[in-house]
Coordinates of C-alpha atoms and ligand atoms in Angstrom, one line a residue:
M605 CA 118.8 124.8 109.3
A606 CA 120.3 126.1 112.8
S607 CA 121.4 123.4 114.7
V608 CA 119.9 122.5 117.9
P609 CA 122.7 122.2 120.6
S610 CA 122.8 119.0 122.8
L611 CA 122.0 119.5 126.3
A612 CA 125.9 118.3 126.7
S613 CA 127.1 120.8 124.4
T614 CA 125.0 123.5 126.3
V615 CA 126.7 122.3 130.0
Q616 CA 129.8 122.1 127.8
Q617 CA 129.8 125.9 127.4
R618 CA 128.5 127.1 130.6
L619 CA 131.4 125.5 131.9
A620 CA 134.2 126.5 129.7
E621 CA 132.9 130.1 130.2
A622 CA 133.0 129.6 134.2
L623 CA 136.4 128.0 133.8
S624 CA 137.8 130.8 131.8
A625 CA 136.6 133.5 134.1
A626 CA 137.8 131.3 137.4
L627 CA 141.2 130.5 135.4
P628 CA 141.9 133.5 132.4
E629 CA 145.3 132.3 131.9
A630 CA 143.4 128.8 130.8
G631 CA 142.0 130.6 127.5
S632 CA 139.3 128.8 126.3
A633 CA 140.2 125.5 127.8
D634 CA 138.2 121.9 128.0
P635 CA 136.5 121.3 130.8
L636 CA 135.9 117.7 129.2
L637 CA 132.5 116.7 130.1
R638 CA 131.4 113.4 130.1
R639 CA 128.1 111.3 130.8
S640 CA 128.6 110.2 134.1
D641 CA 126.5 107.4 136.2
R642 CA 127.0 109.4 139.7
A643 CA 125.5 112.6 138.5
D644 CA 123.8 113.5 134.5
F645 CA 127.6 114.8 133.7
Q646 CA 131.0 115.0 134.8
A647 CA 133.8 117.6 134.4
N648 CA 137.5 116.2 134.6
G649 CA 139.3 118.9 132.8
I650 CA 139.9 120.8 136.0
L651 CA 142.6 118.6 137.6
A652 CA 145.3 118.9 134.7
L653 CA 144.4 122.4 134.3
A654 CA 144.8 123.2 138.1
K655 CA 148.7 121.3 137.7
K656 CA 149.2 123.1 134.5
A657 CA 148.9 126.4 136.7
K658 CA 150.5 124.8 139.4
G659 CA 147.3 125.3 141.7
N660 CA 145.2 123.2 143.7
P661 CA 142.5 121.6 141.5
R662 CA 139.9 121.4 144.2
E663 CA 140.5 125.2 144.8
L664 CA 139.9 125.6 141.3
A665 CA 136.4 123.9 141.4
T666 CA 135.5 125.7 143.7
L667 CA 136.0 128.7 141.8
V668 CA 134.5 127.4 138.3
V669 CA 131.4 126.8 140.8
A670 CA 131.6 129.9 142.2
A671 CA 131.8 131.8 138.4
I672 CA 128.8 130.2 137.2
P673 CA 126.0 132.6 137.1
A674 CA 122.7 131.6 138.3
N675 CA 120.7 130.0 135.5
D676 CA 118.3 127.4 135.1
V677 CA 120.1 124.8 133.4
L678 CA 122.4 123.6 136.0
K679 CA 120.4 122.6 139.0
E680 CA 123.6 121.1 141.3
I681 CA 127.4 120.9 140.7
E682 CA 129.1 119.1 143.4
V683 CA 133.1 119.4 143.5
S684 CA 134.0 116.1 144.2
G685 CA 137.2 113.6 144.9
P686 CA 140.8 115.2 143.6
G687 CA 138.9 118.0 141.5
F688 CA 136.2 116.6 139.6
L689 CA 133.0 118.3 139.3
N690 CA 129.7 116.2 139.2
I691 CA 126.8 118.1 137.4
T692 CA 123.2 117.9 137.7
V693 CA 120.9 119.7 135.2
T694 CA 117.8 120.6 135.7
D695 CA 114.3 118.8 134.2
R696 CA 113.5 122.2 132.8
A697 CA 116.5 122.0 130.6
I698 CA 116.3 118.4 130.2
V699 CA 112.8 119.1 128.7
D700 CA 113.3 122.2 127.0
T701 CA 116.3 120.9 124.9
L702 CA 114.1 117.7 123.8
A703 CA 111.3 119.9 122.4
A704 CA 113.5 121.9 120.3
R705 CA 115.1 118.9 119.3
A706 CA 111.5 117.3 118.7
A707 CA 110.5 120.4 116.4
D708 CA 113.5 119.6 114.1
D709 CA 112.8 117.0 111.5
R710 CA 116.2 116.0 111.6
L711 CA 116.1 115.6 115.8
G712 CA 118.7 117.7 115.8
V713 CA 121.6 116.0 113.7
P714 CA 123.2 118.6 111.8
Y715 CA 123.7 118.6 108.3
N716 CA 127.1 120.0 107.4
P717 CA 126.5 121.1 103.4
D718 CA 130.6 121.3 102.8
A719 CA 131.2 117.9 103.9
G720 CA 134.0 115.8 102.3
T721 CA 133.2 113.2 99.2
T722 CA 133.8 109.5 100.2
V723 CA 133.5 106.9 97.7
I724 CA 132.8 103.7 99.5
D725 CA 133.4 100.4 98.2
Y726 CA 131.0 97.8 99.3
A727 CA 128.4 94.7 98.5
Q728 CA 130.7 93.3 95.6
P729 CA 129.5 90.0 95.0
N730 CA 131.3 87.9 92.1
V731 CA 129.6 87.4 88.9
A732 CA 128.7 83.5 88.2
K733 CA 129.2 82.6 92.0
E734 CA 126.9 82.4 95.0
M735 CA 127.0 85.0 97.2
H736 CA 127.9 84.1 100.5
V737 CA 128.1 85.7 104.3
G738 CA 130.9 87.9 103.7
H739 CA 129.0 89.6 100.9
L740 CA 126.1 89.8 103.5
R741 CA 128.5 91.9 106.0
S742 CA 129.6 93.8 103.4
A743 CA 126.4 95.0 101.6
V744 CA 124.6 95.5 105.5
I745 CA 127.4 97.3 107.2
G746 CA 128.4 99.4 103.8
A747 CA 124.7 100.3 103.1
A748 CA 124.5 101.4 107.0
M749 CA 127.4 103.7 106.4
V750 CA 126.1 104.8 103.4
E751 CA 122.9 106.3 105.1
I752 CA 124.7 107.6 108.2
L753 CA 127.6 109.3 106.2
E754 CA 124.9 111.1 103.9
F755 CA 122.6 112.0 106.7
T756 CA 125.5 114.0 107.9
G757 CA 125.7 115.8 104.6
E758 CA 128.7 113.9 103.3
K759 CA 128.4 113.3 99.9
V760 CA 128.5 109.8 99.1
I761 CA 129.6 107.9 95.9
R762 CA 128.4 104.3 96.0
R763 CA 131.1 101.4 94.0
H764 CA 130.0 97.8 93.7
H765 CA 133.3 96.5 92.8
I766 CA 132.2 93.6 91.5
G767 CA 134.2 90.4 90.7
D768 CA 133.1 90.5 87.1
W769 CA 137.0 89.7 85.1
G770 CA 139.4 86.8 85.6
T771 CA 140.5 83.9 83.7
Q772 CA 138.4 81.8 85.1
F773 CA 135.8 83.1 82.6
G774 CA 138.0 81.4 79.5
M775 CA 136.2 78.3 80.6
L776 CA 132.9 79.7 81.2
I777 CA 132.7 81.4 77.8
Q778 CA 134.2 78.5 75.6
Y779 CA 131.8 76.3 77.6
L780 CA 128.9 78.5 76.5
I781 CA 129.7 78.6 73.0
E782 CA 130.1 75.1 72.7
H783 CA 126.7 74.5 74.5
P784 CA 124.7 77.8 73.1
H785 CA 121.5 77.4 74.7
E786 CA 122.6 77.1 78.4
L787 CA 122.0 80.9 79.4
D788 CA 118.7 81.2 77.4
H789 CA 116.0 82.6 78.8
K790 CA 112.0 81.5 77.4
E791 CA 110.6 84.2 75.3
G792 CA 108.8 86.5 77.5
E793 CA 109.5 84.9 80.6
E794 CA 111.0 86.5 83.6
V795 CA 113.9 84.5 85.4
S796 CA 113.9 84.8 89.0
G797 CA 117.5 85.6 90.6
E798 CA 117.3 81.8 91.8
E799 CA 117.0 80.5 88.2
A800 CA 119.7 82.9 87.2
M801 CA 121.9 81.7 89.8
S802 CA 121.1 78.1 89.0
S803 CA 122.6 78.0 85.6
L804 CA 124.9 79.5 86.5
N805 CA 126.0 77.1 88.8
R806 CA 125.0 74.0 86.6
L807 CA 127.1 76.0 83.9
Y808 CA 130.2 76.4 86.2
K809 CA 130.1 73.6 87.4
A810 CA 130.1 71.8 83.7
S811 CA 132.3 73.6 82.7
R812 CA 135.1 73.3 85.9
A813 CA 134.5 69.2 85.3
L814 CA 135.3 69.7 81.7
F815 CA 138.2 71.8 82.1
D816 CA 139.5 69.7 84.5
S817 CA 139.2 66.1 82.6
D818 CA 139.7 67.5 79.1
E819 CA 143.0 68.8 78.1
E820 CA 141.9 70.1 75.0
F821 CA 138.7 71.9 76.0
K822 CA 141.1 73.4 78.5
A823 CA 143.4 74.9 75.8
R824 CA 140.2 76.4 74.0
S825 CA 139.5 78.0 77.3
R826 CA 143.0 79.6 77.5
D827 CA 142.9 80.6 74.0
R828 CA 139.0 82.4 75.0
V829 CA 141.2 83.9 77.7
V830 CA 143.3 85.7 75.5
A831 CA 140.4 86.4 72.8
L832 CA 138.6 88.0 76.4
Q833 CA 141.6 90.0 77.5
S834 CA 141.9 91.8 73.6
G835 CA 138.6 92.6 73.6
D836 CA 137.5 90.3 71.0
K837 CA 133.8 91.2 70.0
E838 CA 131.8 87.7 70.2
T839 CA 133.7 87.2 73.2
L840 CA 133.1 90.1 75.3
A841 CA 129.1 89.7 74.4
L842 CA 129.0 86.3 76.0
W843 CA 130.9 87.4 78.5
Q844 CA 128.2 90.2 78.8
R845 CA 125.4 87.6 79.3
F846 CA 127.5 86.3 82.2
V847 CA 127.7 89.4 84.2
D848 CA 123.9 90.1 83.3
E849 CA 122.4 86.9 84.4
S850 CA 124.4 86.8 87.6
K851 CA 123.0 90.6 88.1
I852 CA 119.5 89.0 87.6
Y853 CA 120.6 86.9 91.0
F854 CA 122.0 89.7 92.5
Y855 CA 119.5 92.1 92.7
S856 CA 116.8 89.7 93.6
V857 CA 119.2 89.1 96.8
F858 CA 119.7 93.1 97.4
D859 CA 115.8 93.0 97.0
Q860 CA 115.3 90.4 99.4
L861 CA 118.0 91.8 101.8
D862 CA 115.6 95.3 101.5
M863 CA 118.4 97.2 99.4
E864 CA 118.6 99.9 97.2
I865 CA 121.9 98.6 94.9
R866 CA 121.6 101.0 91.1
D867 CA 123.1 99.7 88.6
P868 CA 125.3 103.0 87.9
D869 CA 127.0 102.2 90.6
V870 CA 127.6 98.3 89.9
V871 CA 131.7 99.5 88.8
G872 CA 133.1 96.2 89.0
E873 CA 136.6 95.0 88.4
S874 CA 136.4 95.1 84.1
A875 CA 135.2 98.8 84.5
Y876 CA 139.0 99.6 84.8
N877 CA 140.6 97.4 82.1
A878 CA 141.4 100.5 79.8
M879 CA 143.6 102.1 83.0
L880 CA 145.6 98.7 83.8
D881 CA 148.3 99.5 81.4
E882 CA 148.8 103.1 82.1
T883 CA 148.8 102.3 85.8
C884 CA 151.7 99.6 85.2
R885 CA 153.6 102.0 83.1
L886 CA 153.2 104.7 85.8
L887 CA 154.8 102.5 88.4
E888 CA 157.4 101.1 86.6
E889 CA 158.2 104.7 85.0
S890 CA 158.5 106.0 88.2
G891 CA 160.5 103.1 89.8
V892 CA 157.6 102.3 92.4
A893 CA 157.3 99.0 90.8
V894 CA 160.1 96.6 89.3
I895 CA 160.2 93.5 87.6
S896 CA 160.9 90.4 89.7
D897 CA 161.3 87.0 87.9
G898 CA 159.3 88.6 84.9
A899 CA 156.5 89.7 87.2
L900 CA 156.0 93.8 88.0
C901 CA 156.2 94.2 91.8
V902 CA 155.9 96.4 94.4
F903 CA 158.2 95.5 97.5
F904 CA 157.6 96.4 101.1
D905 CA 160.1 96.4 103.9
D906 CA 158.1 95.4 106.7
I907 CA 156.0 93.1 104.9
K908 CA 157.5 89.6 104.4
G909 CA 156.2 85.8 104.1
P910 CA 156.9 83.3 106.8
D911 CA 160.4 82.2 105.0
G912 CA 161.4 85.3 105.8
N913 CA 161.6 87.0 102.1
P914 CA 159.8 90.1 101.2
T915 CA 156.2 89.4 99.9
P916 CA 155.8 91.8 96.9
L917 CA 152.2 93.1 95.8
I918 CA 152.0 91.8 92.5
V919 CA 150.8 94.3 90.1
R920 CA 151.0 92.3 86.4
K921 CA 151.8 88.6 86.4
S922 CA 154.8 86.8 84.7
N923 CA 152.7 85.7 81.9
G924 CA 151.1 89.5 81.5
G925 CA 148.2 88.9 83.3
Y926 CA 146.8 91.6 85.4
G927 CA 145.3 90.5 88.9
Y928 CA 143.4 92.1 91.6
A929 CA 146.0 94.7 92.7
A930 CA 146.0 96.4 89.1
T931 CA 142.7 96.9 89.5
D932 CA 142.3 98.3 93.0
L933 CA 145.1 100.6 92.0
S934 CA 143.2 101.9 89.1
A935 CA 140.6 102.2 91.0
V936 CA 142.5 104.4 93.7
R937 CA 143.4 106.4 90.4
D938 CA 140.0 106.6 89.5
R939 CA 138.5 107.5 92.8
V940 CA 140.5 109.8 94.1
G941 CA 141.3 111.6 90.1
N942 CA 138.4 111.6 88.8
L943 CA 135.1 111.1 91.6
G944 CA 137.2 113.9 93.3
A945 CA 137.4 111.6 96.7
D946 CA 139.1 112.8 100.1
T947 CA 138.0 109.3 101.7
L948 CA 138.1 105.9 100.3
L949 CA 136.0 103.7 102.4
Y950 CA 136.3 99.8 101.8
V951 CA 134.3 97.7 103.5
V952 CA 136.1 94.4 103.1
D953 CA 136.5 91.2 104.7
A954 CA 139.8 91.9 107.6
R955 CA 141.2 88.9 105.5
Q956 CA 141.8 91.3 102.7
S957 CA 143.7 94.0 105.1
L958 CA 147.1 93.2 104.0
H959 CA 146.3 93.5 99.9
F960 CA 144.8 96.8 101.0
K961 CA 147.9 98.0 103.1
M962 CA 150.0 97.4 100.1
V963 CA 147.7 98.9 97.6
W964 CA 147.2 101.8 99.2
E965 CA 151.0 102.5 100.4
T966 CA 152.0 101.8 96.4
A967 CA 149.3 104.4 95.5
R968 CA 150.7 106.7 97.8
R969 CA 154.4 106.5 96.5
A970 CA 152.7 107.2 93.3
G971 CA 151.2 110.0 94.4
W972 CA 147.7 109.1 93.7
L973 CA 147.4 109.0 97.0
N974 CA 148.0 112.2 99.6
D975 CA 147.5 113.2 102.9
K976 CA 144.7 115.2 101.9
V977 CA 143.0 111.8 101.3
K978 CA 141.7 109.1 103.7
A979 CA 141.8 105.8 103.0
V980 CA 140.3 103.4 105.1
Q981 CA 139.0 99.6 105.7
L982 CA 136.2 99.3 107.6
A983 CA 137.3 95.3 108.0
F984 CA 134.8 92.5 109.3
G985 CA 135.3 89.4 110.6
T986 CA 134.5 86.1 109.9
V987 CA 130.7 84.7 110.5
L988 CA 130.7 81.6 112.4
G989 CA 128.5 79.1 112.7
A990 CA 127.1 77.7 116.3
D991 CA 130.0 75.8 116.7
G992 CA 132.0 78.7 116.3
K993 CA 133.8 77.3 113.2
P994 CA 133.4 79.3 109.9
F995 CA 130.0 79.2 108.5
K996 CA 129.4 75.7 106.4
T997 CA 126.3 73.5 105.7
R998 CA 126.7 69.7 107.7
E999 CA 127.9 68.8 104.3
G1000 CA 130.6 71.4 104.5
E1001 CA 129.4 73.6 101.9
T1002 CA 129.4 77.8 102.1
V1003 CA 126.0 78.0 103.1
R1004 CA 123.8 79.5 100.6
L1005 CA 123.0 83.1 101.4
V1006 CA 119.2 83.1 99.8
D1007 CA 118.5 80.2 102.3
L1008 CA 119.6 81.7 105.3
L1009 CA 117.4 84.7 104.3
Q1010 CA 114.7 82.8 103.9
Q1011 CA 115.0 80.6 107.1
A1012 CA 115.5 84.0 109.0
V1013 CA 111.9 85.3 107.6
E1014 CA 110.7 81.8 108.0
R1015 CA 111.3 82.3 111.7
A1016 CA 110.3 86.0 112.4
T1017 CA 106.9 84.9 110.5
A1018 CA 106.2 82.7 113.1
V1019 CA 107.3 84.8 116.1
V1020 CA 105.0 87.6 114.8
R1021 CA 102.3 85.0 114.4
D1022 CA 102.6 83.8 117.5
K1023 CA 102.7 87.2 119.0
D1024 CA 99.7 88.0 117.2
E1025 CA 97.6 84.5 118.1
E1026 CA 96.0 85.8 121.3
R1027 CA 95.0 89.4 120.0
G1028 CA 94.4 88.4 116.3
Q1029 CA 95.3 92.0 114.8
L1030 CA 96.8 91.7 111.9
T1031 CA 95.8 89.9 108.7
E1032 CA 97.7 87.3 107.2
A1033 CA 99.2 90.2 104.4
E1034 CA 100.5 91.8 107.2
I1035 CA 101.8 88.5 109.2
V1036 CA 103.9 87.9 106.0
E1037 CA 104.9 91.5 105.3
H1038 CA 106.5 92.0 109.1
G1039 CA 107.8 88.3 109.2
R1040 CA 110.1 89.9 106.4
Q1041 CA 110.7 93.0 108.0
V1042 CA 111.4 91.3 111.5
G1043 CA 113.4 88.4 109.8
I1044 CA 115.5 90.7 107.4
G1045 CA 116.3 93.3 110.0
A1046 CA 117.0 90.9 112.4
I1047 CA 120.0 89.8 109.9
K1048 CA 121.1 93.2 109.5
Y1049 CA 120.7 94.0 113.2
A1050 CA 122.9 90.6 113.8
D1051 CA 125.7 92.0 111.4
L1052 CA 125.5 95.8 112.7
S1053 CA 125.1 95.1 116.6
T1054 CA 128.8 93.9 117.3
S1055 CA 131.8 95.5 116.5
A1056 CA 132.6 94.8 112.4
V1057 CA 136.2 93.5 113.1
R1058 CA 135.0 90.9 115.4
D1059 CA 134.1 87.6 113.9
Y1060 CA 130.7 86.6 115.1
K1061 CA 128.3 83.8 115.5
F1062 CA 125.2 83.1 113.4
D1063 CA 122.7 82.0 115.5
L1064 CA 119.3 82.7 114.0
E1065 CA 117.6 81.7 116.9
Q1066 CA 119.0 84.7 119.3
M1067 CA 118.4 86.9 115.9
V1068 CA 114.8 86.9 116.3
S1069 CA 114.3 86.3 120.0
L1070 CA 112.2 89.2 121.5
H1071 CA 114.2 89.7 124.4
G1072 CA 117.9 91.1 124.3
D1073 CA 120.1 93.0 121.9
T1074 CA 117.6 92.2 118.9
S1075 CA 116.1 94.4 116.2
V1076 CA 113.0 92.7 117.5
Y1077 CA 113.4 93.9 120.6
L1078 CA 113.9 97.4 119.1
Q1079 CA 111.0 97.2 116.7
Y1080 CA 108.5 96.2 119.6
A1081 CA 109.7 99.1 121.2
Y1082 CA 108.5 101.4 118.5
V1083 CA 105.2 99.5 118.0
R1084 CA 104.1 99.4 121.9
I1085 CA 104.4 103.3 121.4
R1086 CA 102.9 103.6 118.4
S1087 CA 99.5 101.7 120.0
I1088 CA 99.9 104.2 122.8
M1089 CA 99.7 106.8 120.9
R1090 CA 97.0 105.7 119.0
N1091 CA 95.1 104.6 122.2
A1092 CA 95.5 108.5 123.8
G1093 CA 92.4 109.8 122.5
D1094 CA 92.5 113.3 122.5
A1095 CA 95.9 113.4 124.3
K1096 CA 98.7 115.0 122.0
P1097 CA 101.9 114.8 123.1
A1098 CA 103.5 118.4 124.5
A1099 CA 106.2 119.5 126.3
H1100 CA 105.7 120.8 129.6
P1101 CA 109.4 122.0 131.1
E1102 CA 107.7 123.1 134.3
L1103 CA 107.3 119.5 135.3
E1104 CA 109.0 117.6 137.6
L1105 CA 110.9 114.6 136.1
A1106 CA 110.4 110.9 137.6
P1107 CA 114.0 109.6 137.6
A1108 CA 113.1 106.8 134.7
E1109 CA 112.0 110.3 132.7
R1110 CA 115.4 111.9 133.6
A1111 CA 117.4 108.7 132.0
L1112 CA 115.0 108.6 128.7
G1113 CA 115.7 112.3 128.2
L1114 CA 119.0 112.4 129.1
H1115 CA 119.7 109.8 126.5
L1116 CA 117.6 111.1 123.5
D1117 CA 119.6 113.9 124.4
R1118 CA 122.8 112.1 123.1
F1119 CA 121.5 111.0 119.4
A1120 CA 122.6 114.0 117.7
E1121 CA 126.6 113.2 119.0
T1122 CA 126.1 109.3 118.6
V1123 CA 125.3 109.7 115.0
A1124 CA 128.3 112.1 114.6
E1125 CA 131.0 110.0 116.0
V1126 CA 129.3 106.5 114.0
A1127 CA 130.2 108.6 110.9
E1128 CA 133.5 109.7 112.5
S1129 CA 134.8 106.3 113.4
Y1130 CA 132.7 103.9 111.3
E1131 CA 131.2 101.9 113.9
P1132 CA 127.7 101.3 112.9
H1133 CA 127.8 99.2 116.1
K1134 CA 127.7 102.3 118.3
L1135 CA 124.3 103.6 117.0
A1136 CA 123.0 99.9 117.1
A1137 CA 124.0 100.0 120.7
Y1138 CA 122.4 103.2 121.4
L1139 CA 119.5 102.2 120.1
Y1140 CA 119.5 99.1 121.9
Q1141 CA 119.9 101.4 125.3
L1142 CA 117.1 103.6 124.3
A1143 CA 114.7 100.7 124.0
S1144 CA 115.7 99.4 127.4
H1145 CA 115.9 103.1 129.0
L1146 CA 112.3 103.0 127.5
T1147 CA 111.1 99.7 129.1
K1148 CA 112.1 100.9 132.6
F1149 CA 110.0 104.1 132.0
Y1150 CA 107.1 101.8 131.2
D1151 CA 108.0 100.0 134.7
Q1152 CA 108.1 103.1 136.5
C1153 CA 105.8 105.9 134.9
Q1154 CA 102.3 104.7 133.6
V1155 CA 101.4 107.3 130.2
L1156 CA 97.5 107.0 129.6
S1157 CA 96.7 106.7 133.8
A1158 CA 93.0 108.4 134.4
S1159 CA 94.8 109.4 137.6
N1160 CA 97.6 111.6 136.1
P1161 CA 96.7 115.1 135.7
P1162 CA 96.4 116.3 131.8
E1163 CA 99.8 118.0 131.7
V1164 CA 101.6 115.0 132.8
V1165 CA 100.3 112.9 130.2
E1166 CA 101.1 115.2 127.7
N1167 CA 104.7 115.3 128.7
R1168 CA 104.8 111.9 129.2
L1169 CA 103.3 111.1 125.3
F1170 CA 106.3 114.0 124.2
L1171 CA 109.0 111.7 125.4
I1172 CA 108.0 108.3 124.1
D1173 CA 106.8 110.1 120.6
L1174 CA 110.3 111.6 120.8
T1175 CA 111.7 108.4 121.6
A1176 CA 109.5 106.6 118.8
R1177 CA 110.9 108.9 115.9
T1178 CA 114.4 108.6 117.4
L1179 CA 113.8 104.8 117.1
H1180 CA 112.7 105.3 113.6
Q1181 CA 115.2 107.7 112.2
G1182 CA 117.9 105.5 114.0
M1183 CA 116.9 102.0 112.6
A1184 CA 116.5 103.6 109.1
L1185 CA 119.9 105.0 109.3
L1186 CA 121.2 101.2 110.1
G1187 CA 118.6 100.0 107.4
I1188 CA 115.9 98.1 109.3
R1189 CA 112.2 98.7 108.7
T1190 CA 110.0 99.5 112.0
P1191 CA 106.4 98.8 111.3
E1192 CA 103.5 100.3 112.8
R1193 CA 102.1 97.0 114.5
L1194 CA 103.6 93.5 115.2
Ligands
LIG1633 N1 134.7 90.5 95.1 C1 135.4 90.8 96.1 C2 135.5 89.4 96.8 O1 134.2 89.0 97.0 C3 135.6 92.1 96.9 C4 136.1 93.4 96.6 C5 136.6 94.3 97.4 N2 136.5 95.3 97.1 C6 138.0 95.8 96.5 N3 137.9 97.2 95.8 N4 139.0 94.6 96.0 O2 136.0 89.3 97.9

C-alpha cells in the first residue's frame, strides 16, 4: 500500500525544497514545521539556519518564500517575528488530502512490515489472589499498546507474567491436601469467575489462619514448598489446580473488560523455573553476581538504601530459594534469546521501577541485553480514591475489581437509559449491551486519558459524564454522526475540493490530517494518552462544527451537503479506529 502523505508532510516537503533553493549550502535542512494557532502551520527552522550561514533570518525567510513555485497547496506565507514563517494552506489542499485518506482503509496510517519485535509484559495478576486496580491499569494500558503497535506493523509478542509461583503455594497446597474437596466442581457444572475466586479466597484465608496458628501445619507447609520446588508430581498437580481455578477467574474479568487474553501468552513466573539454575550459574561465573551473606547478589554503585549501604538485587536467597529477580532475568534471556525481541516493554506499576532498573542493568552486564535491545517500562501510577488516598473501601480493604466494573456498568446503563427516555429508540437488550460498552469504555478511557505515570483519581461519576473528557462524550460524537448519516437520504458523502471551507470545517479537517502522525508518535513514545487527547480534540472540533455548520439543511447546495457528510464520515471512521486502538467500542446508537 502506498502511504498517504499528510498535509503537514507535503507542506514540510515544499518548504524544504524552497529552503535548499534559497540556501543551497544548507543541503536538506529541516524547516521545523509545527502546527500553529496563528496560521495553519509555522516554520521555525529558518532562524537557526540563517544564524549558521551568518545571514539575516528575515532576509532568508523572504528568499525562501520567493523560492516557492506557484502551487495549489500553500495559500499564504507570511514572514513574522525575527524569521518565522506563518503558513496557511488552501482549502483545496485540505480536502484533497482528506479524500486520499478516506480512500485508504487504514486512514493513511503507514504500515511498516519490517518493523521490529516487541515483547510486551502486561496484564499479570497473581494466582489465588483477587485482581486489583493496579492489574486493571496494566491490562488496559498494555492492551492499547498491543493494538497500537500492531497497527503500525510491529510484531508484538504478548507475555502475561502472572504470579504463579512462590512459597505461599506450600501452605495452599498443603491445606488442599488436608481438605481435598475445597476446589471441587460439581459434575457438569460451570464455575463462574466469581465462584472460582470466592473458593480461592476462602481457601487462602483458611490456610493462612492455620499457618499462623498451627506450628505443625506450618512445618508441613514448608516441606510442601520443598516438594513443589523439587518437582514432585502430586504436588505439582495440586499446584496446577490453583492455577486453573485462578484462570477461570482471570478470564472472566478480562472478558468483562472486553479484552482478549490468549492462553499461550499466559507465561507466568513458573514458566522460567527450568532456567533459574543456569541464570544464577552464568551470573556467578561471569562475576556479575557475588555471594553476600549466603545470598547471590548483584551490586550497583548508585543504588543504596536509607542507611547508605548498597542495596543489591538478590537473585538467589540464602536459603537457596529463587525470587522475583531470578525469574525476570530468565525472562529477559528467553525474550531476547528465544523470542528475538528487540524491544522489551513492561507495563508495570511505577513502584517496581527500581526492580526493573536493577534487572536490566544486571542483564546488560551479563550480555543478555545489548545496545540493539531496548528495555522500557511503561510505568503507571497509583489509582487513588476520591479522597486522594490509595484506593480502598471504607473498611480499608482493597477494592475488588469486579465490584468496580459492575458499578461502572450500572452507572453507564443508567446514563444510557436516561438519555433514551424521551426518544425510546433502544430495546432493553440494547440498553444493557450499550450500558456495558459505555461503562467498560469509561473505565478504560479514564485509565488511558491521563499520562500513565501520574496517579489518578478513580471517580465513577466523572467517568460516565456526558460532558468533558470522557469516553461517553466520544461515543456520543460517533453516534451523532451515524445518526446524521442514516438521515441523509440519498445524499452520499463526497469530497468537493472546489468548495470554500468554513472556519470550523477547516479546523476539523486540519485535525483529521493529524491522525497518522498521532498514532506514529504514540507507538514511538508509548503514550496512549496522546491518542486519547487527539480523539477528545477531534470530538471537540466536531461539536464546534455542528454549532457553526448545518449538514443536512435544505438551504445547503447539494455539494455542500456532500462535502460535509464527507468530513463527518471521515471523522466517524477516525473516531472508530482510534477508539478501537484504545480497546473501546463505538456503538451505532445510544
Ligand atoms: N504479578 C506482578 C504484580 O502483581 C506483576 C508482574 C510484572 N511483570 C514482571 N515481569 N515482573 O505486581
